[in-house]
Short mmCIF file of C-alpha atoms in Angstrom, two decimals:
data_model
loop_
_atom_site.label_atom_id
_atom_site.label_comp_id
_atom_site.label_asym_id
_atom_site.label_seq_id
_atom_site.Cartn_x
_atom_site.Cartn_y
_atom_site.Cartn_z
CA MET A 1 -112.47 -50.02 -174.76
CA LEU A 2 -113.25 -52.11 -178.03
CA THR A 3 -112.67 -50.35 -181.45
CA SER A 4 -116.10 -50.25 -183.39
CA VAL A 5 -115.50 -51.50 -186.90
CA LEU A 6 -118.00 -51.26 -189.74
CA ALA A 7 -117.40 -53.69 -192.71
CA ILE A 8 -119.12 -52.95 -196.06
CA ASP A 9 -118.88 -55.42 -198.56
CA ASP A 10 -121.10 -57.62 -200.83
CA ASP A 11 -119.00 -60.83 -200.11
CA LYS A 12 -120.14 -62.81 -197.35
CA LEU A 13 -116.96 -64.61 -197.03
CA ILE A 14 -115.02 -61.46 -196.69
CA HIS A 15 -117.26 -60.64 -193.85
CA GLN A 16 -116.71 -63.86 -192.00
CA ILE A 17 -113.03 -63.44 -192.27
CA ILE A 18 -113.11 -59.88 -190.81
CA GLU A 19 -115.52 -61.20 -188.06
CA LYS A 20 -113.16 -64.00 -186.98
CA THR A 21 -110.02 -61.69 -187.44
CA LEU A 22 -111.22 -58.78 -185.36
CA THR A 23 -114.05 -60.51 -182.92
CA ASP A 24 -111.47 -60.53 -179.85
CA ASN A 25 -110.50 -56.91 -179.75
CA ASN A 26 -112.96 -55.05 -181.86
CA GLN A 27 -116.78 -54.86 -182.09
CA VAL A 28 -117.73 -55.66 -185.74
CA SER A 29 -121.05 -54.52 -187.68
CA HIS A 30 -121.87 -55.48 -191.35
CA ALA A 31 -123.34 -54.00 -194.23
CA TYR A 32 -123.64 -55.73 -197.55
CA ASN A 33 -124.12 -52.89 -200.19
CA GLY A 34 -123.20 -49.23 -200.29
CA GLU A 35 -126.63 -47.58 -199.31
CA GLU A 36 -126.83 -49.94 -196.40
CA GLY A 37 -123.35 -48.89 -195.19
CA ILE A 38 -123.84 -45.20 -195.45
CA LYS A 39 -126.81 -45.60 -193.31
CA MET A 40 -125.26 -47.50 -190.78
CA ALA A 41 -122.19 -45.29 -190.86
CA ARG A 42 -124.52 -42.29 -189.98
CA ASP A 43 -126.47 -44.16 -187.25
CA THR A 44 -123.55 -45.92 -185.41
CA HIS A 45 -120.51 -43.85 -185.99
CA PRO A 46 -118.02 -46.54 -185.93
CA ASP A 47 -114.37 -45.90 -185.24
CA ILE A 48 -113.22 -47.42 -188.68
CA ILE A 49 -114.96 -48.42 -191.95
CA LEU A 50 -113.67 -51.17 -194.20
CA LEU A 51 -114.94 -50.74 -197.43
CA ASP A 52 -115.11 -53.06 -200.51
CA VAL A 53 -114.52 -51.18 -203.89
CA GLU A 54 -116.74 -53.14 -206.29
CA MET A 55 -120.26 -53.78 -205.32
CA PRO A 56 -123.63 -53.49 -206.74
CA GLY A 57 -125.30 -50.12 -207.01
CA ILE A 58 -122.94 -47.51 -205.75
CA ASN A 59 -119.24 -48.60 -205.87
CA GLY A 60 -116.73 -48.23 -202.83
CA PHE A 61 -115.36 -44.92 -204.41
CA GLU A 62 -118.86 -43.33 -204.45
CA VAL A 63 -119.82 -44.45 -200.88
CA CYS A 64 -116.33 -43.00 -199.67
CA SER A 65 -116.93 -39.67 -201.32
CA LYS A 66 -120.49 -39.33 -199.99
CA LEU A 67 -119.30 -40.14 -196.34
CA LYS A 68 -116.34 -37.81 -196.51
CA GLN A 69 -118.95 -34.87 -197.51
CA GLN A 70 -121.00 -35.62 -194.55
CA LEU A 71 -120.07 -33.84 -191.42
CA ASP A 72 -121.24 -36.40 -189.02
CA THR A 73 -119.22 -39.25 -190.87
CA GLN A 74 -116.18 -37.34 -192.58
CA ASP A 75 -113.83 -37.90 -189.70
CA ILE A 76 -114.05 -41.78 -189.78
CA PRO A 77 -110.88 -43.33 -191.21
CA ILE A 78 -111.80 -45.66 -194.23
CA MET A 79 -109.67 -48.67 -195.43
CA PHE A 80 -110.70 -49.88 -198.77
CA LEU A 81 -110.42 -53.74 -199.27
CA SER A 82 -109.72 -54.20 -202.98
CA SER A 83 -108.44 -57.08 -205.26
CA ARG A 84 -106.91 -54.39 -207.45
CA SER A 85 -103.34 -53.54 -206.38
CA SER A 86 -102.41 -50.83 -209.25
CA LEU A 87 -101.11 -47.52 -208.44
CA GLU A 88 -103.89 -46.18 -210.36
CA GLU A 89 -106.67 -47.83 -207.99
CA ARG A 90 -104.84 -46.53 -204.97
CA ILE A 91 -105.06 -43.11 -206.26
CA LYS A 92 -108.60 -43.17 -207.01
CA GLY A 93 -109.11 -44.37 -203.56
CA TYR A 94 -107.18 -41.47 -202.12
CA ASN A 95 -109.06 -39.00 -204.16
CA SER A 96 -112.29 -40.31 -202.98
CA GLY A 97 -111.13 -39.52 -199.46
CA ALA A 98 -109.70 -43.08 -198.18
CA ASP A 99 -107.21 -43.10 -195.57
CA ASP A 100 -105.59 -46.63 -196.25
CA TYR A 101 -105.84 -49.21 -199.03
CA ILE A 102 -105.40 -53.02 -198.52
CA VAL A 103 -105.21 -55.82 -201.03
CA LYS A 104 -107.29 -58.78 -201.04
CA PRO A 105 -106.58 -61.49 -200.15
CA PHE A 106 -104.72 -60.19 -197.00
CA GLU A 107 -102.99 -61.83 -194.01
CA THR A 108 -105.08 -61.26 -190.71
CA GLU A 109 -102.07 -59.90 -188.98
CA GLU A 110 -101.58 -57.19 -191.65
CA LEU A 111 -105.52 -56.32 -191.32
CA LEU A 112 -104.99 -56.06 -187.36
CA ALA A 113 -101.90 -54.08 -187.71
CA ARG A 114 -103.60 -51.76 -190.29
CA ILE A 115 -106.64 -51.23 -188.01
CA LYS A 116 -104.57 -50.36 -185.02
CA VAL A 117 -102.74 -47.69 -187.18
CA LEU A 118 -105.88 -46.41 -188.30
CA HIS A 119 -107.38 -46.19 -184.62
CA GLN A 120 -104.17 -44.38 -183.55
CA TYR A 121 -104.37 -42.18 -186.46
CA LYS A 122 -108.00 -41.15 -185.68
CA LYS A 123 -106.92 -40.37 -182.03
CA GLN A 124 -104.25 -38.19 -183.06
CA SER A 125 -106.59 -36.44 -185.59
CA GLN A 126 -108.93 -35.86 -183.10
CA LEU A 127 -106.47 -34.31 -180.53
CA LEU A 128 -104.91 -32.29 -183.33
CA LYS A 129 -108.42 -30.91 -184.20
CA GLN A 130 -108.90 -29.92 -180.34
CA ASP A 131 -105.46 -28.29 -180.48
CA ILE A 132 -106.50 -26.42 -183.71
CA GLU A 133 -109.97 -25.19 -182.20
CA GLN A 134 -108.34 -24.18 -178.88
CA ALA A 135 -105.50 -22.39 -180.73
CA GLN A 136 -108.26 -20.65 -182.82
CA ASN A 137 -110.21 -19.80 -179.70
CA THR A 138 -107.18 -18.48 -178.01
CA ALA A 139 -106.28 -16.46 -181.07
CA ALA A 140 -109.86 -15.13 -181.45
CA ILE A 141 -109.62 -14.19 -177.69
CA ALA A 142 -106.26 -12.56 -178.09
CA MET A 143 -107.30 -10.43 -181.13
CA THR A 144 -110.48 -9.47 -179.29
CA ASP A 145 -108.24 -8.34 -176.23
CA TYR A 146 -106.02 -6.51 -178.43
CA SER A 147 -108.83 -4.68 -179.99
CA ASP A 148 -110.23 -3.97 -176.62
CA MET A 149 -107.01 -2.59 -175.23
CA GLY A 150 -106.34 -0.70 -178.55
CA ARG A 151 -109.60 1.25 -177.98
CA ALA A 152 -108.84 1.70 -174.38
CA MET A 153 -105.60 3.06 -175.16
CA ARG A 154 -107.30 5.43 -177.62
CA TYR A 155 -109.72 6.55 -175.14
CA VAL A 156 -106.88 7.47 -172.75
CA SER A 157 -105.14 9.34 -175.41
CA GLN A 158 -108.37 11.14 -176.15
CA THR A 159 -108.78 12.40 -172.62
CA TYR A 160 -105.41 14.03 -172.48
CA GLY A 161 -106.42 17.47 -173.68
CA VAL A 162 -110.00 17.33 -172.22
CA LYS A 163 -111.08 20.11 -169.98
CA SER A 164 -114.77 19.98 -169.50
CA LEU A 165 -117.07 16.91 -168.01
CA THR A 166 -119.35 17.04 -171.23
CA ARG A 167 -116.40 16.31 -173.50
CA LEU A 168 -115.11 13.74 -171.28
CA SER A 169 -118.54 11.99 -171.35
CA GLU A 170 -118.46 11.95 -174.97
CA CYS A 171 -115.03 10.35 -175.31
CA LEU A 172 -116.28 7.62 -172.84
CA PHE A 173 -119.55 7.07 -175.03
CA GLU A 174 -117.44 6.60 -178.26
CA PHE A 175 -115.55 3.85 -176.42
CA PHE A 176 -118.78 2.05 -175.55
CA SER A 177 -120.52 2.74 -178.89
CA PRO A 178 -119.33 -0.32 -180.70
CA LEU A 179 -120.28 -2.43 -177.82
CA ASN A 180 -124.04 -1.63 -178.33
CA LEU A 181 -124.46 -0.98 -174.51
CA ASN A 182 -126.83 1.33 -172.97
CA VAL A 183 -124.66 3.33 -170.28
CA VAL A 184 -125.16 6.05 -167.84
CA THR A 185 -122.05 7.67 -166.13
CA ALA A 186 -121.85 9.85 -163.07
CA PHE A 187 -119.06 12.17 -162.44
CA TRP A 188 -118.54 13.08 -158.55
CA PHE A 189 -116.62 16.03 -159.23
CA GLU A 190 -115.84 19.10 -156.76
CA SER A 191 -118.32 18.05 -154.08
CA GLY A 192 -121.20 17.70 -156.73
CA ASN A 193 -122.26 15.33 -159.33
CA GLU A 194 -123.00 15.30 -163.10
CA PHE A 195 -124.99 12.67 -165.00
CA PHE A 196 -124.74 11.77 -168.64
CA SER A 197 -126.21 8.97 -170.78
CA ASN A 198 -125.24 7.64 -174.32
CA ASN A 199 -128.73 7.25 -175.48
CA SER A 200 -131.25 9.28 -173.68
CA ALA A 201 -131.75 11.68 -170.78
CA VAL A 202 -131.01 10.27 -167.28
CA CYS A 203 -134.30 9.48 -165.39
CA PRO A 204 -134.49 10.37 -161.78
CA LEU A 205 -134.70 6.71 -160.45
CA GLU A 206 -131.28 6.19 -162.26
CA LYS A 207 -129.61 9.27 -160.55
CA GLU A 208 -131.12 7.95 -157.29
CA LEU A 209 -129.69 4.41 -157.89
CA MET A 210 -126.32 5.49 -158.69
CA LEU A 211 -126.17 8.34 -155.67
CA ASN A 212 -127.13 5.34 -153.22
CA ALA A 213 -124.83 2.89 -154.61
CA LYS A 214 -121.67 5.41 -154.91
CA GLU A 215 -120.30 4.05 -151.39
CA GLY A 216 -121.19 0.45 -152.17
CA GLU A 217 -118.93 -2.30 -153.77
CA ARG A 218 -116.84 -1.96 -156.76
CA PHE A 219 -119.30 -4.03 -158.77
CA ILE A 220 -122.97 -4.15 -158.01
CA ASP A 221 -125.25 -6.36 -160.33
CA PHE A 222 -128.99 -6.65 -160.35
CA GLY A 223 -130.65 -8.29 -163.20
CA SER A 224 -129.15 -7.49 -166.55
CA ARG A 225 -127.74 -4.28 -165.01
CA THR A 226 -124.44 -3.46 -163.59
CA ILE A 227 -122.88 -0.52 -161.45
CA ILE A 228 -119.11 -0.12 -161.26
CA ASN A 229 -117.98 2.36 -158.79
CA TYR A 230 -114.74 4.56 -158.55
CA PRO A 231 -114.15 7.64 -156.16
CA ASN A 232 -114.77 10.15 -159.04
CA VAL A 233 -116.90 8.14 -161.57
CA SER A 234 -119.54 5.48 -161.58
CA LEU A 235 -121.12 3.54 -164.44
CA LEU A 236 -124.57 2.14 -164.97
CA VAL A 237 -124.55 -0.49 -167.79
CA LYS A 238 -128.20 -1.17 -168.39
CA ASN A 239 -128.05 -4.17 -170.75
CA MET A 240 -125.26 -6.27 -169.65
CA PRO A 241 -124.88 -9.66 -171.54
CA VAL A 242 -125.74 -11.98 -168.56
CA ASP A 243 -126.61 -14.77 -170.86
CA ASP A 244 -123.23 -14.62 -172.67
CA ALA A 245 -120.76 -15.70 -169.70
CA PRO A 246 -117.50 -15.23 -171.78
CA LEU A 247 -118.49 -11.90 -173.02
CA TYR A 248 -120.01 -10.86 -169.65
CA GLY A 249 -116.56 -11.70 -168.15
CA ARG A 250 -114.66 -10.01 -170.79
CA TYR A 251 -116.80 -6.54 -170.20
CA LYS A 252 -115.91 -6.90 -166.38
CA ASP A 253 -112.42 -7.30 -167.09
CA LEU A 254 -112.17 -4.58 -169.53
CA PHE A 255 -114.41 -1.81 -168.09
CA PRO A 256 -112.20 -1.21 -164.80
CA HIS A 257 -109.33 -0.02 -167.01
CA ILE A 258 -111.63 2.66 -168.46
CA LEU A 259 -112.88 3.70 -165.38
CA GLU A 260 -109.65 3.76 -163.71
CA ALA A 261 -108.36 6.19 -166.26
CA THR A 262 -111.60 8.23 -165.99
CA ASN A 263 -111.29 8.44 -162.37
CA ALA A 264 -107.52 9.52 -162.60
CA LYS A 265 -108.49 12.31 -165.45
CA LEU A 266 -111.38 13.53 -163.02
CA GLY A 267 -108.87 13.92 -160.14
CA THR A 268 -106.58 15.84 -162.62
CA LEU A 269 -109.35 18.15 -163.80
CA GLU A 270 -110.26 18.85 -160.13
CA LEU A 271 -106.75 19.61 -159.10
CA HIS A 272 -106.35 21.98 -162.24
CA ASN A 273 -109.53 23.70 -161.29
CA GLN A 274 -108.43 24.24 -157.65
CA LEU A 275 -105.06 25.41 -158.68
CA SER A 276 -106.69 27.69 -161.35
CA GLU A 277 -108.71 29.28 -158.48
CA GLN A 278 -105.88 29.75 -156.35
CA ALA A 279 -103.91 31.39 -159.02
CA GLN A 280 -106.56 33.80 -159.54
CA GLN A 281 -106.74 34.66 -155.93
CA ILE A 282 -103.09 35.12 -156.03
CA THR A 283 -103.31 37.39 -159.01
CA LYS A 284 -105.86 39.55 -157.39
CA THR A 285 -103.61 39.82 -154.27
CA PHE A 286 -100.59 40.93 -156.26
CA GLU A 287 -102.71 43.56 -158.10
CA LEU A 288 -103.81 44.86 -154.74
CA VAL A 289 -100.21 44.83 -153.78
CA ASP A 290 -99.41 46.59 -156.80
CA SER A 291 -102.15 49.48 -156.60
CA THR A 292 -101.00 49.93 -152.74
CA LEU A 293 -97.49 50.39 -153.37
CA ARG A 294 -98.05 52.84 -156.49
CA ALA A 295 -100.30 54.88 -154.32
CA GLN A 296 -98.08 54.97 -151.19
CA LEU A 297 -95.31 55.73 -153.60
CA GLN A 298 -97.21 58.53 -155.22
CA SER A 299 -98.11 59.98 -151.78
CA LEU A 300 -94.32 59.86 -150.82
CA TYR A 301 -93.38 61.76 -153.76
CA ASN A 302 -96.27 64.32 -153.22
CA ASN A 303 -95.11 64.79 -149.37
CA SER A 304 -91.60 64.94 -150.41
CA LYS A 305 -92.45 67.76 -153.06
CA VAL A 306 -94.21 69.48 -150.50
CA SER A 307 -91.40 69.46 -147.98
CA VAL A 308 -88.97 70.70 -150.47
CA GLU A 309 -91.24 73.41 -151.44
CA LEU A 310 -91.36 74.49 -147.95
CA ILE A 311 -87.65 74.36 -147.36
CA GLU A 312 -87.35 76.50 -150.58
CA THR A 313 -89.66 78.93 -149.32
CA LEU A 314 -87.91 79.21 -145.87
CA TYR A 315 -84.68 79.63 -147.87
CA GLN A 316 -86.11 82.23 -150.11
CA ARG A 317 -87.41 84.19 -147.00
CA PHE A 318 -83.94 84.18 -145.34
CA CYS A 319 -82.50 85.32 -148.50
CA ASP A 320 -84.88 88.25 -148.97
CA THR A 321 -85.03 89.12 -145.17
CA VAL A 322 -81.69 89.11 -143.88
CA PRO A 323 -79.95 91.63 -145.90
CA ARG A 324 -82.57 94.23 -145.21
CA LEU A 325 -82.43 93.62 -141.38
CA ALA A 326 -79.75 95.09 -139.04
CA LEU A 327 -80.61 91.98 -136.66
CA GLU A 328 -82.17 94.19 -134.51
CA SER A 329 -84.09 92.29 -131.55
CA ASP A 330 -87.45 92.76 -133.37
CA GLN A 331 -85.78 91.46 -136.62
CA GLU A 332 -84.17 88.50 -135.01
CA GLU A 333 -87.69 87.70 -133.24
CA TYR A 334 -89.38 87.83 -136.79
CA ILE A 335 -86.68 85.54 -138.32
CA LEU A 336 -86.87 83.05 -135.35
CA GLY A 337 -90.82 83.16 -135.76
CA SER A 338 -90.58 82.49 -139.38
CA VAL A 339 -88.29 79.36 -138.69
CA GLU A 340 -90.48 78.17 -136.20
CA GLU A 341 -93.56 78.36 -138.42
CA THR A 342 -91.81 76.60 -141.26
CA VAL A 343 -90.55 73.80 -138.83
CA GLU A 344 -94.20 73.34 -137.61
CA SER A 345 -95.40 73.17 -141.24
CA LEU A 346 -92.85 70.43 -141.86
CA ARG A 347 -93.84 68.64 -138.52
CA HIS A 348 -97.29 68.51 -139.89
CA HIS A 349 -96.71 67.09 -143.15
CA LEU A 350 -94.13 64.55 -141.89
CA THR A 351 -96.99 63.02 -139.67
CA VAL A 352 -98.13 61.52 -143.06
CA GLY A 353 -95.16 58.95 -142.68
CA ASP A 354 -97.44 57.10 -140.07
CA GLU A 355 -100.27 56.58 -142.52
CA ILE A 356 -97.30 55.31 -145.06
CA GLN A 357 -96.14 52.91 -142.15
CA SER A 358 -99.62 51.76 -141.60
CA SER A 359 -100.04 51.23 -145.56
CA PHE A 360 -96.65 49.23 -145.66
CA ASN A 361 -98.06 46.94 -142.79
CA GLU A 362 -101.06 46.14 -144.88
CA VAL A 363 -98.78 45.21 -147.80
CA MET A 364 -96.91 42.59 -145.71
CA THR A 365 -100.26 41.38 -144.65
CA TYR A 366 -100.86 40.60 -148.35
CA LEU A 367 -97.50 39.31 -148.67
CA ASP A 368 -98.15 36.75 -146.08
CA HIS A 369 -101.34 35.79 -147.62
CA ILE A 370 -99.39 35.02 -150.63
CA MET A 371 -97.03 32.81 -149.00
CA LYS A 372 -99.62 30.84 -147.30
CA GLU A 373 -101.49 30.26 -150.72
CA ARG A 374 -98.40 29.09 -152.09
CA GLU A 375 -97.75 26.59 -149.26
CA LYS A 376 -101.37 25.06 -150.02
CA ILE A 377 -100.50 24.85 -153.64
CA LEU A 378 -97.12 22.87 -152.81
CA GLU A 379 -98.90 20.88 -150.17
CA ARG A 380 -101.81 19.79 -152.75
CA LEU A 381 -99.28 19.11 -155.39
CA GLU A 382 -97.22 16.90 -153.22
CA GLN A 383 -100.58 15.10 -151.96
CA GLU A 384 -101.58 14.51 -155.78
CA GLN A 385 -97.98 13.00 -156.41
CA GLN A 386 -98.18 10.73 -153.52
CA ARG A 387 -101.57 9.42 -154.69
CA GLU A 388 -100.58 8.89 -158.17
CA GLU A 389 -97.57 6.74 -156.84
CA ILE A 390 -99.90 4.48 -154.68
CA ASN A 391 -102.28 4.33 -157.61
CA GLU A 392 -99.68 2.98 -159.85
CA ILE A 393 -98.70 0.36 -157.27
CA THR A 394 -102.02 -0.84 -156.31
CA SER A 395 -103.95 -0.34 -159.53
CA GLN A 396 -103.56 -4.13 -160.74
CA ASP A 397 -104.73 -5.24 -157.38
CA ASP A 398 -107.60 -3.06 -157.32
CA ILE A 399 -109.10 -4.35 -160.68
CA GLU A 400 -111.45 -7.16 -160.11
CA LEU A 401 -111.14 -9.94 -162.60
CA PHE A 402 -113.74 -12.57 -163.55
#
């Protein structure tokens, strides 16, 4: 591809020399004063400009300064053509923005070589500029990602101590607040649902849409709205930036991290509530066991006391009666009758032991219930642990990237 060269000089002879020297490998255009040169540079955007210093009207230094100040011409390499070779002139040329300086008269080979170097310099500058822009874009993206993940980590840390769905929704909306997004979240919790919005009440149609979409795809897009589904939580974004592809993709990369953390938190809350309820049931069972045992122990104590009193009475009757009796047949009959009466009384009171045995059977039933509830808790904890291990392995694969 030919290199386009614009020569700006008031000397026609110089134009002829340049044309003759460059015509084979370059496309040359000519301007004969500074104003004309500036206009042609704007219109044609040449690869290289050859610029005379001394010209009528504005001189070469002024032309160079104006071209370097304009966005559409500031990247074009400029070589001064001057009959002055002093260091002072070269410094003036450099200060005005020139990239090279050649002294008239010049050898054609030198001009060709200088133009070749300037062309390579321009290509390298363009590549470097692209690399810098790409690096800046990469840095900007990295900073944005860092900021996003920082806020995501802050959200996760905020939810550690959360015990209610209302507070969890508040933490979630704090994350979305800087993004200027209108969102509705649905928590699928304990066989029910709770809806929350960050800027208004949740209308019936929004609830219906989210309920119907609950078992659908992970991402459901319709217009500028997106529903993102997880087992325990769904999110409706009502104003996704569909016209801004990079931002739209960034949000679709980011939001699954937030919802995955929310999904896990809801599972933990539900497990906590279940364990708390079972613990309350176990506490009530223990209270019933305690009251039953205390009642039966009191009954044992009372019956034992009665038995002891009967024995003492029998003993006292023997002590009082035997000394006064000569063990005649009627006396013997009396004594035996008294003993038999006492034994019958004891037998009657000892039948209470059957009731005590029945009560202890009830206690054993309560203890069996406690053991079964304990097994349920252990099984639930084991299932939760397995679920967390599976989620840890599959969570990255489960996130849909765009």
